[in-house]
Coordinates of C-alpha atoms and ligand atoms in Angstrom, one line a residue:
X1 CA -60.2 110.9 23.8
X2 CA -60.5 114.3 22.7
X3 CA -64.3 114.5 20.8
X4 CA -63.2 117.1 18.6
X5 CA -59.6 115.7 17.7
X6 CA -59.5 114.5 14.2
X7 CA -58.2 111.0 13.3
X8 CA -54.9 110.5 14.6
X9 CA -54.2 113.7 16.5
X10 CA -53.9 114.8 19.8
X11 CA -54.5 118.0 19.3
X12 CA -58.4 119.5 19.2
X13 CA -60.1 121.4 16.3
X14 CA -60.2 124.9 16.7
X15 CA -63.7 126.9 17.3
X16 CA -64.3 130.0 14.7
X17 CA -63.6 132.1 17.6
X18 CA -60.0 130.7 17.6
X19 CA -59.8 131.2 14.0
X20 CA -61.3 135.3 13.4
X21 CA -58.7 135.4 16.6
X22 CA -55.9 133.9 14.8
X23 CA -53.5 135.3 11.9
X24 CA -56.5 133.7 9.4
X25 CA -58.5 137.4 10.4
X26 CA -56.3 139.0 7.6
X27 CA -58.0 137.1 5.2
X28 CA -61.2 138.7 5.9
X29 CA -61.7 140.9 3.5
X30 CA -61.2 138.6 0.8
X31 CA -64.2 136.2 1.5
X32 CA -67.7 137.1 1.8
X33 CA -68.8 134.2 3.2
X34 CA -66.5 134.3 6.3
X35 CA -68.5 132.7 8.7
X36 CA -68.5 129.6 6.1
X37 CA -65.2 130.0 5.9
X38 CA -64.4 129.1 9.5
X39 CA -67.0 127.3 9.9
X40 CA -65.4 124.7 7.7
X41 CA -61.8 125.1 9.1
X42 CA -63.4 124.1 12.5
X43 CA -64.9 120.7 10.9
X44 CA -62.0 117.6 10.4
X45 CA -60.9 116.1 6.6
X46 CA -62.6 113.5 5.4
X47 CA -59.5 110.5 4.5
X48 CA -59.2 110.3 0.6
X49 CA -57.8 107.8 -1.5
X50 CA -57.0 107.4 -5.3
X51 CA -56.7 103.8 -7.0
X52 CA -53.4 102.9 -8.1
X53 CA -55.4 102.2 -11.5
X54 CA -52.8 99.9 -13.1
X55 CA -54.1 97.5 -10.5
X56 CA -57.5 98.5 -9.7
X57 CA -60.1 100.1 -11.1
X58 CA -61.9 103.0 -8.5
X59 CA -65.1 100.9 -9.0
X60 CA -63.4 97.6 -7.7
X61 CA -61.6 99.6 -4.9
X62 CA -65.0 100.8 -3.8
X63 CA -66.9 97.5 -4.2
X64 CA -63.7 95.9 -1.9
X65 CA -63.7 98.7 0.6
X66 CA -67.5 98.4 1.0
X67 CA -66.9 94.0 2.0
X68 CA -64.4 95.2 3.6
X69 CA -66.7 97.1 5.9
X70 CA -65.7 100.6 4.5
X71 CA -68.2 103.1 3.1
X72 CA -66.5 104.7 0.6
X73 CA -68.1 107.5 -1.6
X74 CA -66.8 109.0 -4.8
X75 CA -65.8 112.7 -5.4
X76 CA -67.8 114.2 -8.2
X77 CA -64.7 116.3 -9.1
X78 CA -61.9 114.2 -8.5
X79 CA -63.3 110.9 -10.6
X80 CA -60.1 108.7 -9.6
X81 CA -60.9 109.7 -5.6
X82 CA -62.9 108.4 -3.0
X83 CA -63.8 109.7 0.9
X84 CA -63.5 107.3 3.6
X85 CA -65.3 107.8 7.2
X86 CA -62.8 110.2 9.1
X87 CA -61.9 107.3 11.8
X88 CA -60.0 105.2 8.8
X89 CA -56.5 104.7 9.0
X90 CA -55.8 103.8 5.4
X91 CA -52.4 103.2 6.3
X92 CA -53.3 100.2 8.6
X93 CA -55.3 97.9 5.8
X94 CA -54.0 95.1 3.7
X95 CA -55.5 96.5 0.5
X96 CA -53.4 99.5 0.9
X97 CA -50.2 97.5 2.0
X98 CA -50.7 95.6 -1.4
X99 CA -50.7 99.2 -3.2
X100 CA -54.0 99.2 -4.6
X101 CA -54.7 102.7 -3.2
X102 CA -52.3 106.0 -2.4
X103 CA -54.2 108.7 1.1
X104 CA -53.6 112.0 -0.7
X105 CA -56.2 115.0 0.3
X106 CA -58.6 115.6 -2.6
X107 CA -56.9 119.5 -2.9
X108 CA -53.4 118.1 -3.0
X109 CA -54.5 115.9 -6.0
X110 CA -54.9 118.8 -8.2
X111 CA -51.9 120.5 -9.0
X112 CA -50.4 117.4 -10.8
X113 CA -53.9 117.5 -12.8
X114 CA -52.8 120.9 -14.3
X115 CA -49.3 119.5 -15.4
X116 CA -51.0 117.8 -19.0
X117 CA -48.9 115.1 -18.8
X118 CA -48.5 112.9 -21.4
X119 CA -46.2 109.9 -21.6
X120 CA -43.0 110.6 -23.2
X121 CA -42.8 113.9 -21.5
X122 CA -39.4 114.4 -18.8
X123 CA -41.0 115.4 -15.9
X124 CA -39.1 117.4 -12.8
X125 CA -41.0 117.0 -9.2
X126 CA -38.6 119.8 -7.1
X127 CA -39.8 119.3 -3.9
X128 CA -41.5 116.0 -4.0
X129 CA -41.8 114.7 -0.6
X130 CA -43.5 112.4 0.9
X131 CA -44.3 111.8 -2.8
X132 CA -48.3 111.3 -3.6
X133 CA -48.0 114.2 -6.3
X134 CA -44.9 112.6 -7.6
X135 CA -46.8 109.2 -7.9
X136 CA -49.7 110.3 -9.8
X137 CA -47.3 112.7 -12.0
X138 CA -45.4 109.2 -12.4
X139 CA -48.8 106.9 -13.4
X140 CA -50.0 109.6 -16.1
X141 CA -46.8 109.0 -17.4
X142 CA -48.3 105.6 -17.8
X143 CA -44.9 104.4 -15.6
X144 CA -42.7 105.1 -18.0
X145 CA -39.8 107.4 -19.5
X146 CA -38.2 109.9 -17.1
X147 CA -39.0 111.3 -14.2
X148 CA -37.0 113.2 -11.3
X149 CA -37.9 113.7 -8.0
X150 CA -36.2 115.9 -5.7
X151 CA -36.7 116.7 -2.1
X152 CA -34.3 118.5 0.5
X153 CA -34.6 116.7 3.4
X154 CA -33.4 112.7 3.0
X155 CA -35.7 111.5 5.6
X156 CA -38.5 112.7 3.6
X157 CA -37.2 111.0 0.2
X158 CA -36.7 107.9 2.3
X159 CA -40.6 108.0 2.8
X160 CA -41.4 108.9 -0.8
X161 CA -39.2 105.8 -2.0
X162 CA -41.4 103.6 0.1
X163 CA -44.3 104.8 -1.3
X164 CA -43.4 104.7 -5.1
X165 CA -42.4 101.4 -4.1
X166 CA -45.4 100.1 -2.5
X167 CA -47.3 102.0 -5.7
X168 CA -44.9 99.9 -8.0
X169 CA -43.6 103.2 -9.7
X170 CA -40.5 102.3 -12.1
X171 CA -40.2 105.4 -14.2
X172 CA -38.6 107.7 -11.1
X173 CA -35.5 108.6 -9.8
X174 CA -34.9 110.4 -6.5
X175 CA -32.3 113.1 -5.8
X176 CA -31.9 115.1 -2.6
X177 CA -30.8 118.8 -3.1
X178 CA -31.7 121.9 -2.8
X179 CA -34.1 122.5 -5.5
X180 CA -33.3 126.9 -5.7
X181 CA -29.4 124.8 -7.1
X182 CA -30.8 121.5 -9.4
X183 CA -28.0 122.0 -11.5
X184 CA -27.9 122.9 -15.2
X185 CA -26.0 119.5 -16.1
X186 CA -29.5 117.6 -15.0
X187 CA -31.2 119.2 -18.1
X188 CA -34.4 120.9 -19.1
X189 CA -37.9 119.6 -18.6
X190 CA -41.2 119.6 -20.5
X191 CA -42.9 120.0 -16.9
X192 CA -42.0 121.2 -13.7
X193 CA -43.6 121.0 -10.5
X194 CA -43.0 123.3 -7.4
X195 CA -45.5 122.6 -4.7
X196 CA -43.5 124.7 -2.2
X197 CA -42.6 124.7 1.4
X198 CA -45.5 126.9 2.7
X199 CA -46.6 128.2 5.7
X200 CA -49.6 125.6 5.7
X201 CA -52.4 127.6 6.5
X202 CA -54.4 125.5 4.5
X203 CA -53.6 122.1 6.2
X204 CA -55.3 123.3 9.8
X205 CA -58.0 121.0 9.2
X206 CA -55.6 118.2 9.0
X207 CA -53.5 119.5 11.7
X208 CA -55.2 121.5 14.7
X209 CA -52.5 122.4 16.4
X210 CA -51.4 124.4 13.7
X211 CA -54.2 127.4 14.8
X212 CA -52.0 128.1 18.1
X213 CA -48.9 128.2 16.0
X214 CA -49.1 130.6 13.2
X215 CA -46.5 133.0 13.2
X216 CA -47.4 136.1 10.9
X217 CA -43.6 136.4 10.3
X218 CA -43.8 133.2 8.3
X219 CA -45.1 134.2 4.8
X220 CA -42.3 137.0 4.5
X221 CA -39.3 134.5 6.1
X222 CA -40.3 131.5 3.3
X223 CA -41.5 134.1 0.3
X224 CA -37.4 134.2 -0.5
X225 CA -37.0 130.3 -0.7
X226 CA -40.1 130.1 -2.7
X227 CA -39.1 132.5 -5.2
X228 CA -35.6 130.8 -5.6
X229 CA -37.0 127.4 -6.3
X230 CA -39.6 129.1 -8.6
X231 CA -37.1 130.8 -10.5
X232 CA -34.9 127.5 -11.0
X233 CA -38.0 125.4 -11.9
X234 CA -38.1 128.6 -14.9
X235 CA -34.6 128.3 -15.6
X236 CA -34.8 124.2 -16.5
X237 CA -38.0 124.5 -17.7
X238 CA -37.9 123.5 -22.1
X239 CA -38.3 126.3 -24.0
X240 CA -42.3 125.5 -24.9
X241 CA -42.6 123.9 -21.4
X242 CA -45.1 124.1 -18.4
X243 CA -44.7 124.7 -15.0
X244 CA -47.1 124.4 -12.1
X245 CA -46.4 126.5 -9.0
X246 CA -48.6 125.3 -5.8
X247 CA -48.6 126.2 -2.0
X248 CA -51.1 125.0 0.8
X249 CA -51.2 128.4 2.0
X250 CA -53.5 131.4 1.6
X251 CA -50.9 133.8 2.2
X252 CA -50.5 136.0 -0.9
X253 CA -46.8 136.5 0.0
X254 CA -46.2 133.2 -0.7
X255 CA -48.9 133.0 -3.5
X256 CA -49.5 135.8 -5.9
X257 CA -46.8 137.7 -4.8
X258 CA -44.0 135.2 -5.3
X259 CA -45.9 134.5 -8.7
X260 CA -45.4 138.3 -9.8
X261 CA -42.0 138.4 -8.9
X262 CA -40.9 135.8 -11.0
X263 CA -43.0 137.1 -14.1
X264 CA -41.0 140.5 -13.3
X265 CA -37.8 138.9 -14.1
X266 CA -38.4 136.8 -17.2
X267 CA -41.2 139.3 -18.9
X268 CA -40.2 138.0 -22.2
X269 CA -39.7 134.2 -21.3
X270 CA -43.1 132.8 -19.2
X271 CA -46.4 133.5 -18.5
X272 CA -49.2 132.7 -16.5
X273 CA -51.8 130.7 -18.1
X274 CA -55.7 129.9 -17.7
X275 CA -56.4 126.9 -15.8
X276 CA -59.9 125.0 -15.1
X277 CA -60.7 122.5 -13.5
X278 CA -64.0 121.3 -13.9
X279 CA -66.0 121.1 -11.3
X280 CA -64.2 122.5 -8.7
X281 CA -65.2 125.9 -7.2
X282 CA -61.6 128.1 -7.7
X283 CA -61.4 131.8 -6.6
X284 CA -59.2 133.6 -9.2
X285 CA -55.7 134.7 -7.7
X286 CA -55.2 138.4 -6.3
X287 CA -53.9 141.1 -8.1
X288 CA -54.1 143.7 -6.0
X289 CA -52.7 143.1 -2.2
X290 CA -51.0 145.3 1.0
X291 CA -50.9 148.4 -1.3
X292 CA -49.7 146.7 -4.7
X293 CA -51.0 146.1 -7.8
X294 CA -50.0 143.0 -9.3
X295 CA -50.1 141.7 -13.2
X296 CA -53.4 141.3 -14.4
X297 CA -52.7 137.6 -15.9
X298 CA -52.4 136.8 -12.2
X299 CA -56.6 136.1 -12.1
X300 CA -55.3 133.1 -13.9
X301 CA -53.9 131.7 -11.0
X302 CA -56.8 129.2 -8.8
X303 CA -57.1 129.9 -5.1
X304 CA -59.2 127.2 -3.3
X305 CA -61.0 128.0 -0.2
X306 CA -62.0 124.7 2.4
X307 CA -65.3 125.6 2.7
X308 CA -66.0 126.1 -1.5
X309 CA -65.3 122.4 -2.0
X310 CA -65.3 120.8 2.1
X311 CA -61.5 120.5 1.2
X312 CA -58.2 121.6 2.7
X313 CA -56.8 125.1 0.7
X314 CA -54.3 125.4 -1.8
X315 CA -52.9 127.7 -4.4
X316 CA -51.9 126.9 -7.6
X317 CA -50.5 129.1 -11.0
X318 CA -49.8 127.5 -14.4
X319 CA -46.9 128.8 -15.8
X320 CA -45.5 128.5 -19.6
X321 CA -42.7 129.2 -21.1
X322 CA -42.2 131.0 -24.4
X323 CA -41.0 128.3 -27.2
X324 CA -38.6 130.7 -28.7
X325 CA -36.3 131.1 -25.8
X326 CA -32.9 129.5 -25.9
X327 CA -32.9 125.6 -25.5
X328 CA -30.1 124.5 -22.6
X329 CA -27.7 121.5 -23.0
X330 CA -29.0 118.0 -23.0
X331 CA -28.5 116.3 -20.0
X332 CA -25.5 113.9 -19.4
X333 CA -26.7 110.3 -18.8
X334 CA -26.1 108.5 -15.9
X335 CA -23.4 105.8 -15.9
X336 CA -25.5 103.1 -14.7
X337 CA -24.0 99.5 -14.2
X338 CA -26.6 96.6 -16.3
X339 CA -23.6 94.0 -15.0
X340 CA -25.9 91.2 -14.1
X341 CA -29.2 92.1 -14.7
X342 CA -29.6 90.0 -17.5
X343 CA -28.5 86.9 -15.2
X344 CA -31.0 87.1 -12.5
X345 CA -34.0 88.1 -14.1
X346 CA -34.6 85.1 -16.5
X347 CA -34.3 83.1 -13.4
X348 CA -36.6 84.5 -11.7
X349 CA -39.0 84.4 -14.4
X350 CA -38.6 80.6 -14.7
X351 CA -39.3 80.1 -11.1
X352 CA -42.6 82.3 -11.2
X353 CA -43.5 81.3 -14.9
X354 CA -43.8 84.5 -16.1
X355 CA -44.2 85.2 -19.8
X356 CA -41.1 84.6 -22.0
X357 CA -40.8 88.1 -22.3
X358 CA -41.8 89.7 -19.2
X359 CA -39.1 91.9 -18.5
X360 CA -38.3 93.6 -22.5
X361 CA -40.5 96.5 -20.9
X362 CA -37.6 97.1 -18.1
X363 CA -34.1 97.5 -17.4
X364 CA -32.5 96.1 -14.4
X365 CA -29.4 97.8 -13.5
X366 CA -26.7 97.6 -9.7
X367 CA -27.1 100.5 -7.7
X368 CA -25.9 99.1 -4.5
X369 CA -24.5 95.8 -3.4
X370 CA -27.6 94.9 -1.6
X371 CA -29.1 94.1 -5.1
X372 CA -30.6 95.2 -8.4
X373 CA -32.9 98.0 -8.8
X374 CA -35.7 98.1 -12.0
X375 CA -36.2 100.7 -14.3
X376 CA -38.7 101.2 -17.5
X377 CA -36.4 100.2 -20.4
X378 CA -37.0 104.0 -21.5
X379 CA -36.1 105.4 -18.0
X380 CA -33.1 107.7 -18.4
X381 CA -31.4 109.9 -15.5
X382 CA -29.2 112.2 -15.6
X383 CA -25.8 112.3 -14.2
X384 CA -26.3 115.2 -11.8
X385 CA -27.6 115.8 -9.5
X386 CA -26.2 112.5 -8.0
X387 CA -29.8 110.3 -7.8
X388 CA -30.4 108.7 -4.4
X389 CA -32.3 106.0 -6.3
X390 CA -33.3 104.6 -9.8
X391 CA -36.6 102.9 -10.1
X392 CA -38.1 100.2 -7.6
X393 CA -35.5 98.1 -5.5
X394 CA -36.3 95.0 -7.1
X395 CA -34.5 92.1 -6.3
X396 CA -32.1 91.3 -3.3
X397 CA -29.2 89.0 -4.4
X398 CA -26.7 90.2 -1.4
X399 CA -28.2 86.5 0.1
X400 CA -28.7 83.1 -0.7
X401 CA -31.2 82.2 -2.1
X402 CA -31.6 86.1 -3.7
X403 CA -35.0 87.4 -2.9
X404 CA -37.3 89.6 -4.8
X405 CA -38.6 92.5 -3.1
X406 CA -42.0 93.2 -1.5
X407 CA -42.9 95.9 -4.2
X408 CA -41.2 93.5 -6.7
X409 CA -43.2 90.8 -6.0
X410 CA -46.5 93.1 -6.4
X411 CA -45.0 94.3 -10.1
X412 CA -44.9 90.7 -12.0
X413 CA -46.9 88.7 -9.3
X414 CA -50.1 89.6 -11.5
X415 CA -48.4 87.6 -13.9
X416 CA -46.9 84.3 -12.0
X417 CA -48.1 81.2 -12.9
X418 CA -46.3 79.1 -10.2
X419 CA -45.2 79.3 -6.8
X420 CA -48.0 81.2 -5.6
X421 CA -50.2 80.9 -2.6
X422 CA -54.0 82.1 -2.1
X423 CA -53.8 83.4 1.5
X424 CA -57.0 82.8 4.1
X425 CA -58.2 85.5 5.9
X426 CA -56.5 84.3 9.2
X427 CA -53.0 83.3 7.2
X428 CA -53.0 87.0 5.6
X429 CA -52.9 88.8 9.4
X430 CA -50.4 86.1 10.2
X431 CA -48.4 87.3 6.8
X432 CA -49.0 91.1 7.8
X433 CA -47.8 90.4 11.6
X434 CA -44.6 88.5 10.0
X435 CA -45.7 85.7 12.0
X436 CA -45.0 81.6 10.6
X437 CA -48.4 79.7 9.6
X438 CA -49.5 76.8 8.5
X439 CA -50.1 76.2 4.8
X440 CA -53.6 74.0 4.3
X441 CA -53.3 70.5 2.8
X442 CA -54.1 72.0 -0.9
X443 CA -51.2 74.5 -0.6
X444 CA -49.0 72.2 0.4
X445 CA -49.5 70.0 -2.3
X446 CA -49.5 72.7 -4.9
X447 CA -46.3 74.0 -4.5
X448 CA -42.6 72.5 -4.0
X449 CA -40.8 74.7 -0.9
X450 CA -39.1 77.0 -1.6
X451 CA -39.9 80.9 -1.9
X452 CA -43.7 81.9 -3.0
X453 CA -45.4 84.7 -3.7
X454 CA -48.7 85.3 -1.5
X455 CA -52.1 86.9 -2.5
X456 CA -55.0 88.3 -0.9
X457 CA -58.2 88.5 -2.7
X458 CA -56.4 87.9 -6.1
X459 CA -54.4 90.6 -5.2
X460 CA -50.1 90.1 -4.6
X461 CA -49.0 90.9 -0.9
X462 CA -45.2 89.8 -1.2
X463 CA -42.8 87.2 -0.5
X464 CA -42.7 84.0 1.5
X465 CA -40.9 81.0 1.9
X466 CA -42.7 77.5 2.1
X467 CA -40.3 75.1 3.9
X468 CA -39.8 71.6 4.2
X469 CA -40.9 71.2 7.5
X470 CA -44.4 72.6 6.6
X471 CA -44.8 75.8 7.5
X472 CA -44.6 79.2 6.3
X473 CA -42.4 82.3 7.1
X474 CA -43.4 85.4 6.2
X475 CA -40.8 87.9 4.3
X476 CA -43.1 90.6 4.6
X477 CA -40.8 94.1 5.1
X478 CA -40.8 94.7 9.1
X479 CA -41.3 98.7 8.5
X480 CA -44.7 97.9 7.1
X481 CA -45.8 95.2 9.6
X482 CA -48.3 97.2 11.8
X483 CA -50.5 96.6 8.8
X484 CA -53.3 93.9 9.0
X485 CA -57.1 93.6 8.3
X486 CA -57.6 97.4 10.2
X487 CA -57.2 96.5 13.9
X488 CA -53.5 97.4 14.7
X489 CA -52.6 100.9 16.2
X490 CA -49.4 101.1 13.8
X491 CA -49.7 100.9 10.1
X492 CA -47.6 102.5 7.1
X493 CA -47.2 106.1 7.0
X494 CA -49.7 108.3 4.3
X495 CA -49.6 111.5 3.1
X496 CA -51.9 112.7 5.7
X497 CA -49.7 111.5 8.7
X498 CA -46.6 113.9 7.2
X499 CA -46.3 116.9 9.3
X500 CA -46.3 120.0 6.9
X501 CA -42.3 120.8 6.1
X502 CA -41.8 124.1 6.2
Ligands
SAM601 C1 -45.4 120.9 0.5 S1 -44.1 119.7 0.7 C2 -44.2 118.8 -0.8 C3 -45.3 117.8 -0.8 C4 -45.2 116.8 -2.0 N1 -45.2 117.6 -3.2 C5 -46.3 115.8 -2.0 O1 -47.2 115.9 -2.8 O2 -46.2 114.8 -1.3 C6 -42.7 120.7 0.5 C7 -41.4 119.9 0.4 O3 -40.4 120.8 0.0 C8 -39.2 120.3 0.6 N2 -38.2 121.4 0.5 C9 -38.1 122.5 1.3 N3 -37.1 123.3 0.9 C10 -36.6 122.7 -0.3 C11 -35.6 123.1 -1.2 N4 -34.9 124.2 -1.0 N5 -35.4 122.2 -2.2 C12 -36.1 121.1 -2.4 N6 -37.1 120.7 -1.5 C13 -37.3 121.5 -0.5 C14 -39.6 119.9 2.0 O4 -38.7 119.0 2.5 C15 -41.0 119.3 1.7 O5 -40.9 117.9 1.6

């Protein structure tokens, strides 16, 4: 094993001989503190995770990493964060299998900081994938109202559903189109978010191999795609609105550049807006680069350095738009099909002995034949673009008996009151693996056969069935079964094991 590859790559870190070599050089005169600079780009990224905090508070995650074995330590300027040892793969423990926890890079947690959310507010995530911004953006909303994310690439919205599922997100629906076209018939928005395909300059910590691969063509080739997907996020952007442009790039093409551009062709309709962030160390954006002067208002924007807060680096520009420009249509709501919903969830309430009314807060509605998908009650999409998926898929009724889903199970499991088994340490890695156990002589006698749901630690894990001969099967899904206690090579996918998409 290589000594200086970080967790879970092959590839080494570079040396600050490798870096003043490498495209990064151009950069020099911006930082005094070069030398610091590389320094840092030569040393790996420490994991970071936020607590889903519907179902955990940071303190408890910290407290149940720490038994676990895990010394956790908080982030004075990300208060809903923690750092783990660089050798933990979060994706490979039970505790974040049962979506107590979301990997995200502390950087990459800010821009969805800057958005001001408020509940009530209809939120657009253009390019959204693999989806931790979109999940935070979709818990501030408190899990509720409206909330589209888009990515271009359907492999990559296949990853982000799995992780708003796992995270037990209801409040978001996923399209797949090209962002610089969301279409006018999907509405305005009170916030945007455009963290754009960069060049990823700023990811090299996470991914070596990257320092041998920069091609100084790149800022130039992608600055066009950025500023079309900038100007549509101004475009369907409310009149009144904000919009948060960030990049994991230092390249002022792609930053400052595509920033000034935009404010060139709607003078009268947005501008760039202070943003803090306390207790973060921000450089203020550039306005002066290769020759040209740029708006003044772009010191406003926040450039983040690795070495300023031991981070990865990112830019980010706040954007509003003036409330007296024109309004545009409402959207058109989707056409979505309640059919049966109303038959399937009071029975699964009765056989979990959930509260009367557990599900007033929802809407269940048919996307596909497989089953029903769940919504917050005030959830509304549009009809265009054509969404890829409405809220969580919920509850499998394309079989007999119907099953709820994994991240069903851990939405109103808190709640059961029957049918629900307190898992041993030994029986949860045979749940993980998807491997049949034996129930002990108290669980046996507690519940009739039939399906259960299983817990950890007080905490849901999913679906089983308990049958009559006397064993257990676990329904765990098989995409996330590499999960277990820590000690399995495979595990479920974080943000940190996405390559960058450019
Ligand atoms: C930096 S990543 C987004 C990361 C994501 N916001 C997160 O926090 O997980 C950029 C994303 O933009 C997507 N993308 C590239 N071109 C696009 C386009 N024209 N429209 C929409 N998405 C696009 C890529 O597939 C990629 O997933």
């Amino acid at each position: 094993m290589n000594p200086r590859a970080p967790r879970g790559s092959a590839a080494a870190l570079p040396t600050p001989a490798q870096v003043a070599a490498s495209p990064l050089a151009r950069y020099r005169p911006l930082l005094d503190d070069w030398d610091a600079f590389a320094a840092a780009l030569c040393r790996p990224l420490p994991t970071c995770v936020w607590a889903q905090p519907a179902r955990i508070s940071v303190g408890d995650l910290a407290n149940l990493l720490a038994e676990e074995g895990i010394a956790a330590y908080s982030v004075p300027w990300l208060p809903g964060a923690l750092r783990l040892p660089e050798e933990t793969r979060a994706g490979q423990h039970w505790w974040y299998c049962a979506g107590l926890a979301h990997a995200q890079e502390t950087v990459s947690q800010l821009p969805a900081l800057l958005l001001d959310l408020v509940p009530g507010q209809r939120v657009l995530d253009l390019c959204a994938a693999p989806g931790g911004k979109t999940a935070q953006i979709a818990l501030a909303l408190d899990n509720r109202g409206t909330l589209i994310a888009n990515d271009i690439s359907t492999a990559r919205i296949k990853a982000l559903q799995g992780n708003l599922d796992r995270l037990g997100i209801v409040n978001c629906t996923t399209t797949c189109t090209d962002g610089a076209n969301w279409p006018a018939a999907g509405g305005q928005f009170d916030r945007i978010l455009v963290d754009a395909p960069c060049s990823s300059e700023g990811t090299l910590r996470r991914n070596p191999s990257l320092i041998g691969r920069f091609d100084p063509g790149a800022p130039a080739r992608l600055a066009p795609r950025q500023r079309a997907l900038l100007r549509k996020a101004v475009q369907r952007l409310k009149p009144g609105g904000r919009l948060v442009y960030s990049t994991c790039t230092f390249a002022p093409e792609e930053n400052e550049l595509t920033v000034a551009d935009i404010l060139a062709e709607y003078p009268a309709a947005v501008r760039v807006v202070p943003a803090t962030l306390p207790g973060v160390i921000t450089a203020p954006g550039l306005t002066h680069w290769a020759g040209r002067d740029l708006p003044a208002d772009l010191t406003h924007c926040l450039r983040i350095w690795p070495h300023h807060n031991d981070s990865g680096g990112f830019f980010i520009a706040v954007l509003e738009k003036d409330a007296g420009t024109a309004a545009g249509p409402e959207p058109e709501p989707a056409g979505l099909d309640p059919a049966d919903g109303d038959a399937w969830l009071p029975e699964l309430a009765a056989h979990y002995g959930l509260p009367h009314d557990y599900w007033a807060g929802f809407r269940a509605h048919r996307q596909t034949r497989r089953g029903l998908h769940l919504m917050a009650a005030d959830h509304h999409p549009p009809a265009w673009p054509k969404a890829e998926g409405s809220g969580l898929f919920f509850h499998r009724t394309n079989c007999r008996p119907p099953k709820p889903t994994t991240g069903a199970a851990m939405v109103f499991g808190p709640l059961a009151t029957r049918c629900r088994i307190a898992l041993t340490l030994g029986q949860r890695d045979h749940y993980l693996r998807r491997e049949q156990f034996d129930p002990t002589h108290d669980q046996l006698s507690a519940n009739p056969p039939g399906q259960v749901l299983v817990t950890y630690r007080g905490q849901v894990l999913g679906v089983a069935v308990l049958h009559r001969s006397g064993v257990i099967e676990s329904l765990f899904p098989s995409r996330w079964s590499g999960c277990t206690g820590g000690g399995v090579v495979q595990g479920l996918e974080t943000d940190d094991d996405f390559a960058p998409a450019l």
